[in-house]
Amino acid sequence: QVQLVESGGGLVQAGGSLRLSCAASGSLFSINVMGWYRQAPGKQRELVALITSGGSTNYADSVKGRFTISRDNGKNTVHLQMNSLKPEDTAVYYCYLQMFNTGYEYWGQGTQVTVSS
């Protein structure tokens, strides 16, 4: 079993910054991809950013140049530095993990990010 615990969400004014963190624990044999998705009210969950074990990254177009994803493989943690936040970034942000050997996917419980205008 794998557990993902997120931290760092909150309320910030437009133009501000937040840093999300996610720590993975449990039966972690080989983690392939870690990252973040988000879901705004009334909308589908969408990709924000992913990072592979080798450090390759993928960002949603809407966050490129503003968000930076990073990962500490030794500590099984992933971070999302969010700068120049906009009201449309308001959502519940979910940590995501995919195992390399099984392909199993795991999700965190979500952390709320609210950006006021």
PDB file of C-alpha atoms in Angstrom:
ATOM      1  CA  GLN A   1       0.000   0.000   0.000  1.00  0.00           C
ATOM      2  CA  VAL A   2       1.177   3.503  -0.850  1.00  0.00           C
ATOM      3  CA  GLN A   3       0.226   6.689   0.965  1.00  0.00           C
ATOM      4  CA  LEU A   4       0.618  10.221  -0.376  1.00  0.00           C
ATOM      5  CA  VAL A   5       0.430  13.173   1.983  1.00  0.00           C
ATOM      6  CA  GLU A   6       0.232  16.680   0.564  1.00  0.00           C
ATOM      7  CA  SER A   7       0.990  19.955   2.281  1.00  0.00           C
ATOM      8  CA  GLY A   8       1.382  23.612   1.418  1.00  0.00           C
ATOM      9  CA  GLY A   9      -1.992  24.651   0.079  1.00  0.00           C
ATOM     10  CA  GLY A  10      -3.769  27.799   1.204  1.00  0.00           C
ATOM     11  CA  LEU A  11      -5.089  31.214   0.290  1.00  0.00           C
ATOM     12  CA  VAL A  12      -2.954  33.686  -1.631  1.00  0.00           C
ATOM     13  CA  GLN A  13      -3.529  36.878  -3.578  1.00  0.00           C
ATOM     14  CA  ALA A  14      -3.121  36.977  -7.330  1.00  0.00           C
ATOM     15  CA  GLY A  15       0.527  37.322  -8.251  1.00  0.00           C
ATOM     16  CA  GLY A  16       1.643  35.514  -5.134  1.00  0.00           C
ATOM     17  CA  SER A  17       3.407  32.193  -4.658  1.00  0.00           C
ATOM     18  CA  LEU A  18       2.811  28.873  -2.952  1.00  0.00           C
ATOM     19  CA  ARG A  19       4.844  25.700  -2.676  1.00  0.00           C
ATOM     20  CA  LEU A  20       3.131  22.334  -2.537  1.00  0.00           C
ATOM     21  CA  SER A  21       4.857  19.242  -1.233  1.00  0.00           C
ATOM     22  CA  CYS A  22       3.926  15.577  -1.344  1.00  0.00           C
ATOM     23  CA  ALA A  23       5.570  12.777   0.586  1.00  0.00           C
ATOM     24  CA  ALA A  24       5.103   9.166  -0.456  1.00  0.00           C
ATOM     25  CA  SER A  25       5.377   6.265   1.962  1.00  0.00           C
ATOM     26  CA  GLY A  26       4.581   2.570   2.075  1.00  0.00           C
ATOM     27  CA  SER A  27       5.478  -0.171  -0.386  1.00  0.00           C
ATOM     28  CA  LEU A  28       7.621   1.932  -2.708  1.00  0.00           C
ATOM     29  CA  PHE A  29       9.609  -0.508  -4.816  1.00  0.00           C
ATOM     30  CA  SER A  30      10.139   1.590  -7.901  1.00  0.00           C
ATOM     31  CA  ILE A  31       8.466   4.911  -8.512  1.00  0.00           C
ATOM     32  CA  ASN A  32       8.208   5.972 -12.129  1.00  0.00           C
ATOM     33  CA  VAL A  33       6.246   9.187 -12.325  1.00  0.00           C
ATOM     34  CA  MET A  34       5.244  11.686  -9.655  1.00  0.00           C
ATOM     35  CA  GLY A  35       3.318  14.855 -10.146  1.00  0.00           C
ATOM     36  CA  TRP A  36       0.285  17.015  -9.643  1.00  0.00           C
ATOM     37  CA  TYR A  37      -3.224  17.248 -11.012  1.00  0.00           C
ATOM     38  CA  ARG A  38      -5.915  19.757 -10.071  1.00  0.00           C
ATOM     39  CA  GLN A  39      -9.679  19.959 -10.109  1.00  0.00           C
ATOM     40  CA  ALA A  40     -11.638  23.178 -10.013  1.00  0.00           C
ATOM     41  CA  PRO A  41     -15.325  23.244  -9.036  1.00  0.00           C
ATOM     42  CA  GLY A  42     -17.501  21.972 -11.856  1.00  0.00           C
ATOM     43  CA  LYS A  43     -14.507  20.945 -13.957  1.00  0.00           C
ATOM     44  CA  GLN A  44     -12.693  17.704 -14.689  1.00  0.00           C
ATOM     45  CA  ARG A  45      -9.405  16.844 -13.056  1.00  0.00           C
ATOM     46  CA  GLU A  46      -6.530  18.060 -15.219  1.00  0.00           C
ATOM     47  CA  LEU A  47      -2.795  17.587 -15.436  1.00  0.00           C
ATOM     48  CA  VAL A  48      -0.634  20.300 -13.895  1.00  0.00           C
ATOM     49  CA  ALA A  49       2.879  18.851 -13.996  1.00  0.00           C
ATOM     50  CA  LEU A  50       4.647  15.485 -13.992  1.00  0.00           C
ATOM     51  CA  ILE A  51       8.243  14.446 -13.418  1.00  0.00           C
ATOM     52  CA  THR A  52       9.846  11.077 -14.120  1.00  0.00           C
ATOM     53  CA  SER A  53      12.453   9.318 -12.023  1.00  0.00           C
ATOM     54  CA  GLY A  54      15.025  10.552 -14.531  1.00  0.00           C
ATOM     55  CA  GLY A  55      13.963  14.162 -14.150  1.00  0.00           C
ATOM     56  CA  SER A  56      12.001  14.656 -17.363  1.00  0.00           C
ATOM     57  CA  THR A  57       9.113  17.056 -16.869  1.00  0.00           C
ATOM     58  CA  ASN A  58       5.777  17.760 -18.505  1.00  0.00           C
ATOM     59  CA  TYR A  59       3.668  20.840 -17.801  1.00  0.00           C
ATOM     60  CA  ALA A  60       0.205  21.966 -18.735  1.00  0.00           C
ATOM     61  CA  ASP A  61       0.387  24.903 -21.124  1.00  0.00           C
ATOM     62  CA  SER A  62      -1.523  27.044 -18.649  1.00  0.00           C
ATOM     63  CA  VAL A  63       1.236  26.810 -16.026  1.00  0.00           C
ATOM     64  CA  LYS A  64       4.396  26.797 -18.156  1.00  0.00           C
ATOM     65  CA  GLY A  65       6.804  29.494 -17.057  1.00  0.00           C
ATOM     66  CA  ARG A  66       5.002  29.963 -13.735  1.00  0.00           C
ATOM     67  CA  PHE A  67       5.136  26.557 -12.026  1.00  0.00           C
ATOM     68  CA  THR A  68       8.177  24.380 -11.410  1.00  0.00           C
ATOM     69  CA  ILE A  69       8.062  20.738 -10.396  1.00  0.00           C
ATOM     70  CA  SER A  70      10.933  19.077  -8.579  1.00  0.00           C
ATOM     71  CA  ARG A  71      11.556  15.725  -7.001  1.00  0.00           C
ATOM     72  CA  ASP A  72      13.778  14.158  -4.360  1.00  0.00           C
ATOM     73  CA  ASN A  73      14.065  10.480  -5.247  1.00  0.00           C
ATOM     74  CA  GLY A  74      15.896   9.644  -2.041  1.00  0.00           C
ATOM     75  CA  LYS A  75      13.079  11.037   0.094  1.00  0.00           C
ATOM     76  CA  ASN A  76      10.225  10.032  -2.241  1.00  0.00           C
ATOM     77  CA  THR A  77       8.931  13.571  -2.306  1.00  0.00           C
ATOM     78  CA  VAL A  78       7.702  15.867  -5.041  1.00  0.00           C
ATOM     79  CA  HIS A  79       7.273  19.615  -4.884  1.00  0.00           C
ATOM     80  CA  LEU A  80       5.409  22.176  -6.949  1.00  0.00           C
ATOM     81  CA  GLN A  81       6.596  25.767  -6.786  1.00  0.00           C
ATOM     82  CA  MET A  82       3.776  27.981  -8.004  1.00  0.00           C
ATOM     83  CA  ASN A  83       4.587  31.599  -8.869  1.00  0.00           C
ATOM     84  CA  SER A  84       2.551  34.386 -10.421  1.00  0.00           C
ATOM     85  CA  LEU A  85      -0.621  32.685  -9.298  1.00  0.00           C
ATOM     86  CA  LYS A  86      -3.884  33.592 -10.985  1.00  0.00           C
ATOM     87  CA  PRO A  87      -7.495  33.243  -9.792  1.00  0.00           C
ATOM     88  CA  GLU A  88      -7.967  30.531 -12.420  1.00  0.00           C
ATOM     89  CA  ASP A  89      -5.362  28.435 -10.601  1.00  0.00           C
ATOM     90  CA  THR A  90      -7.873  28.001  -7.781  1.00  0.00           C
ATOM     91  CA  ALA A  91      -8.527  24.280  -7.373  1.00  0.00           C
ATOM     92  CA  VAL A  92      -7.921  21.228  -5.252  1.00  0.00           C
ATOM     93  CA  TYR A  93      -4.447  19.979  -6.099  1.00  0.00           C
ATOM     94  CA  TYR A  94      -3.824  16.232  -5.991  1.00  0.00           C
ATOM     95  CA  CYS A  95      -0.488  14.498  -5.717  1.00  0.00           C
ATOM     96  CA  TYR A  96      -0.033  11.624  -8.168  1.00  0.00           C
ATOM     97  CA  LEU A  97       2.325   8.665  -8.286  1.00  0.00           C
ATOM     98  CA  GLN A  98       2.769   5.827 -10.736  1.00  0.00           C
ATOM     99  CA  MET A  99       4.810   2.743  -9.932  1.00  0.00           C
ATOM    100  CA  PHE A 100       7.314   1.585 -12.553  1.00  0.00           C
ATOM    101  CA  ASN A 101       6.970  -2.159 -12.181  1.00  0.00           C
ATOM    102  CA  THR A 102       3.187  -2.477 -11.920  1.00  0.00           C
ATOM    103  CA  GLY A 103       1.911   0.733 -13.454  1.00  0.00           C
ATOM    104  CA  TYR A 104      -0.365   1.189 -10.452  1.00  0.00           C
ATOM    105  CA  GLU A 105      -1.451   4.760  -9.819  1.00  0.00           C
ATOM    106  CA  TYR A 106      -1.989   6.414  -6.464  1.00  0.00           C
ATOM    107  CA  TRP A 107      -3.528   9.719  -5.441  1.00  0.00           C
ATOM    108  CA  GLY A 108      -3.256  11.982  -2.441  1.00  0.00           C
ATOM    109  CA  GLN A 109      -6.264  13.326  -0.602  1.00  0.00           C
ATOM    110  CA  GLY A 110      -5.908  16.775  -2.164  1.00  0.00           C
ATOM    111  CA  THR A 111      -4.979  20.200  -0.883  1.00  0.00           C
ATOM    112  CA  GLN A 112      -6.948  23.367  -1.564  1.00  0.00           C
ATOM    113  CA  VAL A 113      -5.306  26.285  -3.348  1.00  0.00           C
ATOM    114  CA  THR A 114      -7.328  29.484  -3.505  1.00  0.00           C
ATOM    115  CA  VAL A 115      -6.118  32.562  -5.385  1.00  0.00           C
ATOM    116  CA  SER A 116      -8.014  35.767  -4.724  1.00  0.00           C
ATOM    117  CA  SER A 117      -8.206  38.586  -7.249  1.00  0.00           C
TER     118      SER A 117
END
